[in-house]
JSON list of C-alpha atoms and ligand atoms in Angstrom, two decimals:
[
{"chain": "S", "resi": 88, "resn": "MET", "atom": "CA", "xyz": [38.60, 26.71, -14.81]},
{"chain": "S", "resi": 89, "resn": "ALA", "atom": "CA", "xyz": [39.53, 25.93, -11.33]},
{"chain": "S", "resi": 90, "resn": "LEU", "atom": "CA", "xyz": [36.42, 26.00, -9.19]},
{"chain": "S", "resi": 91, "resn": "ILE", "atom": "CA", "xyz": [35.26, 22.76, -7.81]},
{"chain": "S", "resi": 92, "resn": "GLN", "atom": "CA", "xyz": [31.76, 21.71, -8.37]},
{"chain": "S", "resi": 93, "resn": "ASN", "atom": "CA", "xyz": [29.34, 20.30, -5.80]},
{"chain": "S", "resi": 94, "resn": "PHE", "atom": "CA", "xyz": [31.60, 21.20, -3.00]},
{"chain": "S", "resi": 95, "resn": "PRO", "atom": "CA", "xyz": [30.13, 20.16, 0.35]},
{"chain": "S", "resi": 96, "resn": "ASP", "atom": "CA", "xyz": [28.65, 22.90, 2.46]},
{"chain": "S", "resi": 97, "resn": "GLU", "atom": "CA", "xyz": [29.68, 21.59, 5.66]},
{"chain": "S", "resi": 98, "resn": "LEU", "atom": "CA", "xyz": [33.47, 21.51, 4.60]},
{"chain": "S", "resi": 99, "resn": "LEU", "atom": "CA", "xyz": [33.13, 25.26, 3.18]},
{"chain": "S", "resi": 100, "resn": "ASP", "atom": "CA", "xyz": [31.38, 26.35, 6.50]},
{"chain": "S", "resi": 101, "resn": "LEU", "atom": "CA", "xyz": [34.06, 24.64, 8.61]},
{"chain": "S", "resi": 102, "resn": "HIS", "atom": "CA", "xyz": [36.73, 26.57, 7.12]},
{"chain": "S", "resi": 103, "resn": "HIS", "atom": "CA", "xyz": [34.78, 29.84, 7.03]},
{"chain": "S", "resi": 104, "resn": "HIS", "atom": "CA", "xyz": [33.77, 29.43, 10.73]},
{"chain": "S", "resi": 105, "resn": "TRP", "atom": "CA", "xyz": [37.40, 28.44, 11.74]},
{"chain": "S", "resi": 106, "resn": "HIS", "atom": "CA", "xyz": [38.60, 31.72, 10.23]},
{"chain": "S", "resi": 107, "resn": "GLN", "atom": "CA", "xyz": [35.53, 34.02, 11.16]},
{"chain": "S", "resi": 108, "resn": "PRO", "atom": "CA", "xyz": [33.85, 32.74, 14.26]},
{"chain": "S", "resi": 109, "resn": "SER", "atom": "CA", "xyz": [30.76, 34.83, 13.83]},
{"chain": "S", "resi": 110, "resn": "GLU", "atom": "CA", "xyz": [30.09, 32.96, 10.51]},
{"chain": "S", "resi": 111, "resn": "HIS", "atom": "CA", "xyz": [28.37, 29.66, 10.37]},
{"chain": "S", "resi": 112, "resn": "PRO", "atom": "CA", "xyz": [28.22, 29.20, 14.24]},
{"chain": "S", "resi": 113, "resn": "GLY", "atom": "CA", "xyz": [28.23, 25.40, 15.15]},
{"chain": "S", "resi": 114, "resn": "SER", "atom": "CA", "xyz": [30.23, 24.33, 12.02]},
{"chain": "S", "resi": 115, "resn": "GLY", "atom": "CA", "xyz": [33.12, 22.68, 13.90]},
{"chain": "S", "resi": 116, "resn": "PRO", "atom": "CA", "xyz": [35.09, 23.92, 16.81]},
{"chain": "S", "resi": 117, "resn": "GLY", "atom": "CA", "xyz": [36.35, 26.93, 15.31]},
{"chain": "S", "resi": 118, "resn": "ARG", "atom": "CA", "xyz": [39.74, 28.61, 16.08]},
{"chain": "S", "resi": 119, "resn": "VAL", "atom": "CA", "xyz": [40.89, 28.11, 19.71]},
{"chain": "S", "resi": 120, "resn": "HIS", "atom": "CA", "xyz": [44.00, 30.21, 19.61]},
{"chain": "S", "resi": 121, "resn": "PRO", "atom": "CA", "xyz": [43.43, 33.75, 18.04]},
{"chain": "S", "resi": 122, "resn": "LEU", "atom": "CA", "xyz": [46.05, 34.94, 15.46]},
{"chain": "S", "resi": 123, "resn": "GLY", "atom": "CA", "xyz": [49.19, 36.40, 17.36]},
{"chain": "S", "resi": 124, "resn": "THR", "atom": "CA", "xyz": [48.70, 34.24, 20.54]},
{"chain": "S", "resi": 125, "resn": "PRO", "atom": "CA", "xyz": [50.81, 31.26, 21.60]},
{"chain": "S", "resi": 126, "resn": "GLY", "atom": "CA", "xyz": [49.49, 28.10, 19.80]},
{"chain": "S", "resi": 127, "resn": "ALA", "atom": "CA", "xyz": [47.98, 29.95, 16.85]},
{"chain": "S", "resi": 128, "resn": "GLY", "atom": "CA", "xyz": [50.64, 29.00, 14.39]},
{"chain": "S", "resi": 129, "resn": "LEU", "atom": "CA", "xyz": [50.47, 25.31, 15.04]},
{"chain": "S", "resi": 130, "resn": "GLU", "atom": "CA", "xyz": [46.84, 25.57, 15.10]},
{"chain": "S", "resi": 131, "resn": "PHE", "atom": "CA", "xyz": [46.65, 27.11, 11.62]},
{"chain": "S", "resi": 132, "resn": "LEU", "atom": "CA", "xyz": [49.10, 24.43, 10.33]},
{"chain": "S", "resi": 133, "resn": "GLN", "atom": "CA", "xyz": [47.30, 21.54, 11.82]},
{"chain": "S", "resi": 134, "resn": "PHE", "atom": "CA", "xyz": [43.61, 22.94, 10.91]},
{"chain": "S", "resi": 135, "resn": "HIS", "atom": "CA", "xyz": [44.69, 23.24, 7.25]},
{"chain": "S", "resi": 136, "resn": "ARG", "atom": "CA", "xyz": [46.40, 19.93, 7.18]},
{"chain": "S", "resi": 137, "resn": "ASP", "atom": "CA", "xyz": [43.21, 18.34, 8.67]},
{"chain": "S", "resi": 138, "resn": "PHE", "atom": "CA", "xyz": [41.14, 20.20, 6.38]},
{"chain": "S", "resi": 139, "resn": "MET", "atom": "CA", "xyz": [42.60, 18.85, 3.39]},
{"chain": "S", "resi": 140, "resn": "VAL", "atom": "CA", "xyz": [42.49, 15.30, 4.62]},
{"chain": "S", "resi": 141, "resn": "SER", "atom": "CA", "xyz": [38.75, 15.89, 5.02]},
{"chain": "S", "resi": 142, "resn": "PHE", "atom": "CA", "xyz": [38.64, 17.45, 1.46]},
{"chain": "S", "resi": 143, "resn": "HIS", "atom": "CA", "xyz": [40.50, 14.58, -0.30]},
{"chain": "S", "resi": 144, "resn": "LYS", "atom": "CA", "xyz": [38.16, 12.02, 1.55]},
{"chain": "S", "resi": 145, "resn": "TRP", "atom": "CA", "xyz": [35.34, 13.54, -0.51]},
{"chain": "S", "resi": 146, "resn": "TYR", "atom": "CA", "xyz": [37.17, 14.98, -3.65]},
{"chain": "S", "resi": 147, "resn": "ASP", "atom": "CA", "xyz": [39.00, 11.80, -4.64]},
{"chain": "S", "resi": 148, "resn": "THR", "atom": "CA", "xyz": [35.66, 9.89, -4.94]},
{"chain": "S", "resi": 149, "resn": "GLN", "atom": "CA", "xyz": [34.32, 12.30, -7.34]},
{"chain": "S", "resi": 150, "resn": "PRO", "atom": "CA", "xyz": [34.29, 11.49, -11.09]},
{"chain": "S", "resi": 151, "resn": "PHE", "atom": "CA", "xyz": [35.78, 14.90, -12.06]},
{"chain": "S", "resi": 152, "resn": "ALA", "atom": "CA", "xyz": [38.60, 14.62, -9.36]},
{"chain": "S", "resi": 153, "resn": "ASP", "atom": "CA", "xyz": [41.69, 16.29, -10.89]},
{"chain": "S", "resi": 154, "resn": "GLN", "atom": "CA", "xyz": [44.73, 15.43, -8.75]},
{"chain": "S", "resi": 155, "resn": "VAL", "atom": "CA", "xyz": [47.16, 17.63, -10.85]},
{"chain": "S", "resi": 156, "resn": "ALA", "atom": "CA", "xyz": [45.11, 20.65, -10.34]},
{"chain": "S", "resi": 157, "resn": "VAL", "atom": "CA", "xyz": [45.03, 20.18, -6.55]},
{"chain": "S", "resi": 158, "resn": "ALA", "atom": "CA", "xyz": [48.76, 18.93, -6.15]},
{"chain": "S", "resi": 159, "resn": "PRO", "atom": "CA", "xyz": [50.76, 20.89, -3.64]},
{"chain": "S", "resi": 160, "resn": "TRP", "atom": "CA", "xyz": [52.99, 23.69, -4.84]},
{"chain": "S", "resi": 161, "resn": "HIS", "atom": "CA", "xyz": [56.60, 23.01, -3.55]},
{"chain": "S", "resi": 162, "resn": "LYS", "atom": "CA", "xyz": [57.57, 26.60, -3.99]},
{"chain": "S", "resi": 163, "resn": "VAL", "atom": "CA", "xyz": [55.97, 29.98, -4.81]},
{"chain": "S", "resi": 164, "resn": "PRO", "atom": "CA", "xyz": [55.44, 29.61, -8.54]},
{"chain": "S", "resi": 165, "resn": "ASP", "atom": "CA", "xyz": [57.48, 32.06, -10.56]},
{"chain": "S", "resi": 166, "resn": "GLU", "atom": "CA", "xyz": [54.41, 33.71, -12.08]},
{"chain": "S", "resi": 167, "resn": "LEU", "atom": "CA", "xyz": [53.30, 34.95, -8.67]},
{"chain": "S", "resi": 168, "resn": "LYS", "atom": "CA", "xyz": [56.70, 36.38, -7.91]},
{"chain": "S", "resi": 169, "resn": "VAL", "atom": "CA", "xyz": [55.99, 39.60, -9.61]},
{"chain": "S", "resi": 170, "resn": "ALA", "atom": "CA", "xyz": [55.88, 43.15, -8.08]},
{"chain": "S", "resi": 171, "resn": "GLY", "atom": "CA", "xyz": [52.19, 43.51, -9.54]},
{"chain": "S", "resi": 172, "resn": "ALA", "atom": "CA", "xyz": [50.87, 40.68, -7.58]},
{"chain": "S", "resi": 173, "resn": "GLY", "atom": "CA", "xyz": [52.58, 42.03, -4.44]},
{"chain": "S", "resi": 174, "resn": "TRP", "atom": "CA", "xyz": [55.83, 40.00, -4.28]},
{"chain": "S", "resi": 175, "resn": "THR", "atom": "CA", "xyz": [58.51, 41.89, -2.41]},
{"chain": "S", "resi": 176, "resn": "THR", "atom": "CA", "xyz": [61.98, 41.22, -1.18]},
{"chain": "S", "resi": 177, "resn": "GLY", "atom": "CA", "xyz": [60.63, 40.67, 2.18]},
{"chain": "S", "resi": 178, "resn": "PHE", "atom": "CA", "xyz": [58.66, 37.73, 1.00]},
{"chain": "S", "resi": 179, "resn": "ALA", "atom": "CA", "xyz": [61.53, 36.43, -1.15]},
{"chain": "S", "resi": 180, "resn": "ASN", "atom": "CA", "xyz": [63.67, 36.31, 2.20]},
{"chain": "S", "resi": 181, "resn": "ASP", "atom": "CA", "xyz": [60.73, 34.66, 4.00]},
{"chain": "S", "resi": 182, "resn": "GLU", "atom": "CA", "xyz": [60.64, 31.87, 1.41]},
{"chain": "S", "resi": 183, "resn": "ILE", "atom": "CA", "xyz": [64.50, 31.55, 1.76]},
{"chain": "S", "resi": 184, "resn": "ARG", "atom": "CA", "xyz": [64.14, 31.09, 5.48]},
{"chain": "S", "resi": 185, "resn": "LEU", "atom": "CA", "xyz": [61.22, 28.55, 5.04]},
{"chain": "S", "resi": 186, "resn": "ASN", "atom": "CA", "xyz": [63.31, 26.52, 2.51]},
{"chain": "S", "resi": 187, "resn": "SER", "atom": "CA", "xyz": [66.55, 26.76, 4.62]},
{"chain": "S", "resi": 188, "resn": "ASN", "atom": "CA", "xyz": [65.35, 26.84, 8.05]},
{"chain": "S", "resi": 189, "resn": "SER", "atom": "CA", "xyz": [67.79, 29.54, 8.78]},
{"chain": "S", "resi": 190, "resn": "PRO", "atom": "CA", "xyz": [67.38, 31.21, 10.94]},
{"chain": "S", "resi": 191, "resn": "ALA", "atom": "CA", "xyz": [65.68, 28.09, 12.51]},
{"chain": "S", "resi": 192, "resn": "PHE", "atom": "CA", "xyz": [62.22, 27.89, 13.72]},
{"chain": "S", "resi": 193, "resn": "VAL", "atom": "CA", "xyz": [62.27, 26.81, 17.18]},
{"chain": "S", "resi": 194, "resn": "ASN", "atom": "CA", "xyz": [59.00, 24.96, 17.04]},
{"chain": "S", "resi": 195, "resn": "ALA", "atom": "CA", "xyz": [56.14, 24.31, 14.47]},
{"chain": "S", "resi": 196, "resn": "ASP", "atom": "CA", "xyz": [54.01, 26.99, 16.30]},
{"chain": "S", "resi": 197, "resn": "GLU", "atom": "CA", "xyz": [56.61, 29.79, 15.43]},
{"chain": "S", "resi": 198, "resn": "LEU", "atom": "CA", "xyz": [56.77, 28.42, 11.72]},
{"chain": "S", "resi": 199, "resn": "GLY", "atom": "CA", "xyz": [53.17, 28.39, 11.46]},
{"chain": "S", "resi": 200, "resn": "ALA", "atom": "CA", "xyz": [52.83, 31.88, 12.89]},
{"chain": "S", "resi": 201, "resn": "PHE", "atom": "CA", "xyz": [55.48, 32.97, 10.38]},
{"chain": "S", "resi": 202, "resn": "ILE", "atom": "CA", "xyz": [53.84, 31.59, 7.47]},
{"chain": "S", "resi": 203, "resn": "GLU", "atom": "CA", "xyz": [50.16, 32.60, 8.44]},
{"chain": "S", "resi": 204, "resn": "ARG", "atom": "CA", "xyz": [51.01, 36.31, 9.33]},
{"chain": "S", "resi": 205, "resn": "GLY", "atom": "CA", "xyz": [53.42, 36.71, 6.45]},
{"chain": "S", "resi": 206, "resn": "ILE", "atom": "CA", "xyz": [53.25, 35.00, 3.02]},
{"chain": "S", "resi": 207, "resn": "HIS", "atom": "CA", "xyz": [49.85, 33.43, 3.70]},
{"chain": "S", "resi": 208, "resn": "ASN", "atom": "CA", "xyz": [47.77, 36.21, 4.84]},
{"chain": "S", "resi": 209, "resn": "GLN", "atom": "CA", "xyz": [49.78, 39.24, 2.99]},
{"chain": "S", "resi": 210, "resn": "PHE", "atom": "CA", "xyz": [50.58, 37.73, -0.21]},
{"chain": "S", "resi": 211, "resn": "ILE", "atom": "CA", "xyz": [49.66, 34.25, -1.68]},
{"chain": "S", "resi": 212, "resn": "HIS", "atom": "CA", "xyz": [46.07, 34.10, -1.58]},
{"chain": "S", "resi": 213, "resn": "GLY", "atom": "CA", "xyz": [45.66, 37.58, -3.06]},
{"chain": "S", "resi": 214, "resn": "ALA", "atom": "CA", "xyz": [48.46, 36.97, -5.43]},
{"chain": "S", "resi": 215, "resn": "ALA", "atom": "CA", "xyz": [46.90, 33.84, -6.76]},
{"chain": "S", "resi": 216, "resn": "ALA", "atom": "CA", "xyz": [43.48, 35.46, -7.03]},
{"chain": "S", "resi": 217, "resn": "PHE", "atom": "CA", "xyz": [44.88, 38.15, -9.15]},
{"chain": "S", "resi": 218, "resn": "ILE", "atom": "CA", "xyz": [47.26, 36.32, -11.42]},
{"chain": "S", "resi": 219, "resn": "TYR", "atom": "CA", "xyz": [44.98, 33.24, -12.21]},
{"chain": "S", "resi": 220, "resn": "ASN", "atom": "CA", "xyz": [41.81, 35.52, -12.18]},
{"chain": "S", "resi": 221, "resn": "GLU", "atom": "CA", "xyz": [40.10, 33.58, -9.66]},
{"chain": "S", "resi": 222, "resn": "PRO", "atom": "CA", "xyz": [38.76, 36.05, -7.17]},
{"chain": "S", "resi": 223, "resn": "ILE", "atom": "CA", "xyz": [37.37, 33.62, -4.64]},
{"chain": "S", "resi": 224, "resn": "VAL", "atom": "CA", "xyz": [40.93, 32.45, -3.89]},
{"chain": "S", "resi": 225, "resn": "GLY", "atom": "CA", "xyz": [41.26, 35.73, -2.00]},
{"chain": "S", "resi": 226, "resn": "THR", "atom": "CA", "xyz": [38.06, 35.04, 0.23]},
{"chain": "S", "resi": 227, "resn": "PHE", "atom": "CA", "xyz": [37.18, 32.77, 3.03]},
{"chain": "S", "resi": 228, "resn": "HIS", "atom": "CA", "xyz": [35.49, 30.70, 0.27]},
{"chain": "S", "resi": 229, "resn": "SER", "atom": "CA", "xyz": [38.75, 30.04, -1.34]},
{"chain": "S", "resi": 230, "resn": "PRO", "atom": "CA", "xyz": [38.40, 26.07, -0.57]},
{"chain": "S", "resi": 231, "resn": "LEU", "atom": "CA", "xyz": [36.05, 26.25, -3.45]},
{"chain": "S", "resi": 232, "resn": "SER", "atom": "CA", "xyz": [39.03, 26.81, -5.93]},
{"chain": "S", "resi": 233, "resn": "THR", "atom": "CA", "xyz": [41.68, 24.12, -6.88]},
{"chain": "S", "resi": 234, "resn": "TYR", "atom": "CA", "xyz": [44.42, 26.77, -6.11]},
{"chain": "S", "resi": 235, "resn": "PHE", "atom": "CA", "xyz": [43.68, 26.60, -2.29]},
{"chain": "S", "resi": 236, "resn": "TYR", "atom": "CA", "xyz": [44.80, 22.96, -2.25]},
{"chain": "S", "resi": 237, "resn": "GLN", "atom": "CA", "xyz": [48.29, 24.00, -4.09]},
{"chain": "S", "resi": 238, "resn": "ILE", "atom": "CA", "xyz": [48.60, 26.90, -1.78]},
{"chain": "S", "resi": 239, "resn": "HIS", "atom": "CA", "xyz": [47.93, 25.02, 1.63]},
{"chain": "S", "resi": 240, "resn": "GLY", "atom": "CA", "xyz": [49.72, 22.11, 0.08]},
{"chain": "S", "resi": 241, "resn": "LEU", "atom": "CA", "xyz": [52.79, 24.42, -0.14]},
{"chain": "S", "resi": 242, "resn": "VAL", "atom": "CA", "xyz": [52.27, 25.60, 3.57]},
{"chain": "S", "resi": 243, "resn": "ASP", "atom": "CA", "xyz": [51.99, 21.99, 4.65]},
{"chain": "S", "resi": 244, "resn": "TRP", "atom": "CA", "xyz": [54.95, 21.18, 2.45]},
{"chain": "S", "resi": 245, "resn": "TRP", "atom": "CA", "xyz": [57.07, 23.66, 4.39]},
{"chain": "S", "resi": 246, "resn": "TRP", "atom": "CA", "xyz": [55.86, 22.27, 7.49]},
{"chain": "S", "resi": 247, "resn": "GLN", "atom": "CA", "xyz": [56.66, 18.73, 6.58]},
{"chain": "S", "resi": 248, "resn": "GLN", "atom": "CA", "xyz": [60.18, 19.85, 5.59]},
{"chain": "S", "resi": 249, "resn": "TRP", "atom": "CA", "xyz": [60.56, 21.24, 8.95]},
{"chain": "S", "resi": 250, "resn": "GLU", "atom": "CA", "xyz": [59.22, 18.09, 10.64]},
{"chain": "S", "resi": 251, "resn": "THR", "atom": "CA", "xyz": [61.90, 16.09, 8.90]},
{"chain": "S", "resi": 252, "resn": "ILE", "atom": "CA", "xyz": [64.81, 18.24, 10.21]},
{"chain": "S", "resi": 253, "resn": "HIS", "atom": "CA", "xyz": [62.94, 18.42, 13.80]},
{"chain": "S", "resi": 254, "resn": "LEU", "atom": "CA", "xyz": [61.86, 14.81, 13.86]},
{"chain": "S", "resi": 255, "resn": "PRO", "atom": "CA", "xyz": [62.81, 14.28, 17.51]},
{"chain": "S", "resi": 256, "resn": "ASN", "atom": "CA", "xyz": [60.87, 17.37, 18.61]},
{"chain": "S", "resi": 257, "resn": "VAL", "atom": "CA", "xyz": [57.73, 16.20, 16.91]},
{"chain": "S", "resi": 258, "resn": "ILE", "atom": "CA", "xyz": [55.14, 14.39, 19.09]},
{"chain": "S", "resi": 259, "resn": "SER", "atom": "CA", "xyz": [51.99, 13.39, 17.19]},
{"chain": "S", "resi": 260, "resn": "ARG", "atom": "CA", "xyz": [48.57, 14.20, 18.37]},
{"chain": "S", "resi": 261, "resn": "ASP", "atom": "CA", "xyz": [48.00, 10.21, 17.97]},
{"chain": "S", "resi": 262, "resn": "PHE", "atom": "CA", "xyz": [51.02, 9.64, 20.20]},
{"chain": "S", "resi": 263, "resn": "ILE", "atom": "CA", "xyz": [49.73, 12.05, 23.08]},
{"chain": "S", "resi": 264, "resn": "GLN", "atom": "CA", "xyz": [46.24, 10.64, 22.71]},
{"chain": "S", "resi": 265, "resn": "ALA", "atom": "CA", "xyz": [47.43, 7.15, 23.15]},
{"chain": "S", "resi": 266, "resn": "ILE", "atom": "CA", "xyz": [49.10, 8.28, 26.41]},
{"chain": "S", "resi": 267, "resn": "LEU", "atom": "CA", "xyz": [46.22, 10.11, 27.53]},
{"chain": "S", "resi": 268, "resn": "LYS", "atom": "CA", "xyz": [44.17, 7.06, 26.97]},
{"chain": "S", "resi": 269, "resn": "THR", "atom": "CA", "xyz": [46.42, 4.69, 28.61]},
{"chain": "S", "resi": 270, "resn": "LEU", "atom": "CA", "xyz": [47.38, 6.66, 31.54]},
{"chain": "S", "resi": 271, "resn": "GLY", "atom": "CA", "xyz": [44.37, 8.98, 32.11]},
{"chain": "S", "resi": 272, "resn": "GLY", "atom": "CA", "xyz": [46.05, 12.30, 32.47]},
{"chain": "S", "resi": 273, "resn": "VAL", "atom": "CA", "xyz": [49.09, 14.22, 31.95]},
{"chain": "S", "resi": 274, "resn": "THR", "atom": "CA", "xyz": [50.32, 17.63, 33.10]},
{"chain": "S", "resi": 275, "resn": "VAL", "atom": "CA", "xyz": [53.32, 19.27, 31.92]},
{"chain": "S", "resi": 276, "resn": "ASP", "atom": "CA", "xyz": [55.70, 21.46, 33.81]},
{"chain": "S", "resi": 277, "resn": "GLY", "atom": "CA", "xyz": [58.82, 23.45, 33.00]},
{"chain": "S", "resi": 278, "resn": "GLY", "atom": "CA", "xyz": [60.96, 20.38, 33.90]},
{"chain": "S", "resi": 279, "resn": "GLY", "atom": "CA", "xyz": [59.31, 17.77, 31.99]},
{"chain": "S", "resi": 280, "resn": "ILE", "atom": "CA", "xyz": [56.23, 15.62, 31.92]},
{"chain": "S", "resi": 281, "resn": "VAL", "atom": "CA", "xyz": [54.39, 14.18, 34.91]},
{"chain": "S", "resi": 282, "resn": "ILE", "atom": "CA", "xyz": [51.87, 11.52, 34.38]},
{"chain": "S", "resi": 283, "resn": "THR", "atom": "CA", "xyz": [49.13, 11.67, 36.94]},
{"chain": "S", "resi": 284, "resn": "PRO", "atom": "CA", "xyz": [46.63, 8.91, 36.70]},
{"chain": "S", "resi": 285, "resn": "GLY", "atom": "CA", "xyz": [44.60, 9.93, 39.45]},
{"chain": "S", "resi": 286, "resn": "GLY", "atom": "CA", "xyz": [47.01, 11.41, 41.67]},
{"chain": "S", "resi": 287, "resn": "PRO", "atom": "CA", "xyz": [50.40, 13.36, 41.53]},
{"chain": "S", "resi": 288, "resn": "LYS", "atom": "CA", "xyz": [52.47, 10.35, 41.11]},
{"chain": "S", "resi": 289, "resn": "PRO", "atom": "CA", "xyz": [55.30, 11.22, 38.64]},
{"chain": "S", "resi": 290, "resn": "VAL", "atom": "CA", "xyz": [56.05, 8.46, 35.95]},
{"chain": "S", "resi": 291, "resn": "ASP", "atom": "CA", "xyz": [58.55, 8.63, 33.13]},
{"chain": "S", "resi": 292, "resn": "PRO", "atom": "CA", "xyz": [56.93, 6.87, 30.42]},
{"chain": "S", "resi": 293, "resn": "TRP", "atom": "CA", "xyz": [59.57, 7.63, 27.89]},
{"chain": "S", "resi": 294, "resn": "GLY", "atom": "CA", "xyz": [62.48, 6.09, 29.53]},
{"chain": "S", "resi": 295, "resn": "PRO", "atom": "CA", "xyz": [66.10, 7.72, 29.63]},
{"chain": "S", "resi": 296, "resn": "SER", "atom": "CA", "xyz": [65.71, 9.68, 26.48]},
{"chain": "S", "resi": 297, "resn": "PHE", "atom": "CA", "xyz": [62.87, 11.55, 28.19]},
{"chain": "S", "resi": 298, "resn": "SER", "atom": "CA", "xyz": [65.23, 13.31, 30.46]},
{"chain": "S", "resi": 299, "resn": "THR", "atom": "CA", "xyz": [66.83, 14.99, 27.44]},
{"chain": "S", "resi": 300, "resn": "LEU", "atom": "CA", "xyz": [63.63, 16.69, 26.65]},
{"chain": "S", "resi": 301, "resn": "THR", "atom": "CA", "xyz": [64.38, 20.29, 26.03]},
{"chain": "S", "resi": 302, "resn": "ARG", "atom": "CA", "xyz": [62.09, 23.27, 26.93]},
{"chain": "S", "resi": 303, "resn": "ASP", "atom": "CA", "xyz": [61.27, 23.58, 23.16]},
{"chain": "S", "resi": 304, "resn": "ARG", "atom": "CA", "xyz": [60.10, 20.12, 23.02]},
{"chain": "S", "resi": 305, "resn": "VAL", "atom": "CA", "xyz": [58.15, 20.28, 26.16]},
{"chain": "S", "resi": 306, "resn": "SER", "atom": "CA", "xyz": [56.46, 23.48, 24.77]},
{"chain": "S", "resi": 307, "resn": "ALA", "atom": "CA", "xyz": [55.41, 21.91, 21.73]},
{"chain": "S", "resi": 308, "resn": "ILE", "atom": "CA", "xyz": [54.07, 19.02, 23.73]},
{"chain": "S", "resi": 309, "resn": "GLU", "atom": "CA", "xyz": [52.11, 21.56, 25.83]},
{"chain": "S", "resi": 310, "resn": "ILE", "atom": "CA", "xyz": [50.41, 22.96, 22.74]},
{"chain": "S", "resi": 311, "resn": "ASP", "atom": "CA", "xyz": [49.42, 19.27, 21.60]},
{"chain": "S", "resi": 312, "resn": "LEU", "atom": "CA", "xyz": [48.09, 18.60, 24.92]},
{"chain": "S", "resi": 313, "resn": "GLN", "atom": "CA", "xyz": [45.86, 21.80, 25.03]},
{"chain": "S", "resi": 314, "resn": "ARG", "atom": "CA", "xyz": [44.47, 21.14, 21.70]},
{"chain": "S", "resi": 315, "resn": "ILE", "atom": "CA", "xyz": [43.68, 17.50, 22.78]},
{"chain": "S", "resi": 316, "resn": "GLN", "atom": "CA", "xyz": [42.03, 18.82, 26.02]},
{"chain": "S", "resi": 317, "resn": "GLN", "atom": "CA", "xyz": [39.93, 21.22, 24.30]},
{"chain": "S", "resi": 318, "resn": "GLY", "atom": "CA", "xyz": [38.76, 18.63, 21.73]},
{"chain": "S", "resi": 319, "resn": "ARG", "atom": "CA", "xyz": [40.81, 19.57, 18.70]},
{"chain": "M", "resi": 420, "resn": "CU", "atom": "CU1", "xyz": [42.13, 28.85, 5.61]}
]
């Protein structure tokens, strides 16, 4: 039995609304970047990471909390890797790429889009619903099932592996927020970042290493900035 009792409606609605804006209007900000558009992949990763943090704030205090049942998978479980559950050579190759980062993902947005549009949307929720006989995992109410946290734990684990490799490329939201707070405004152009605290006065807050920022790093920062400016 893997359904979670007493699950807070607000969390369930937050998730449903994010995926389906017409449902539960007002439950959180909803998705900013539609599937298939720039920023959508990173938003998918970040939303579910944040969601799992919110979930654990509640779940871990419950007397019935079962941490083993919600522990992240670190690979697609073998029992799901059967044709009857929809496993294909294509998904097997996707998993190899996710584990090896070869070919490399240029940024977390590309990684997130690859996972969401592939294994996540087309395989793993449905396969888990089928193999574990837990139909709700295949619906927008999937957070009611402990399998949700194993699935999204795996998605997040792939992201964490990528972050470990690309640490210099990753600029956290907290870091950007601290900069916004300190300096009042940031604009990004193709050549780098210009800090404008009330006027177009370029400043280089990161020192010499900042000048080595690549276009990929800047685009990752741009996405973070858009998210912050839109209140996500
Ligand atoms: Cu979801």
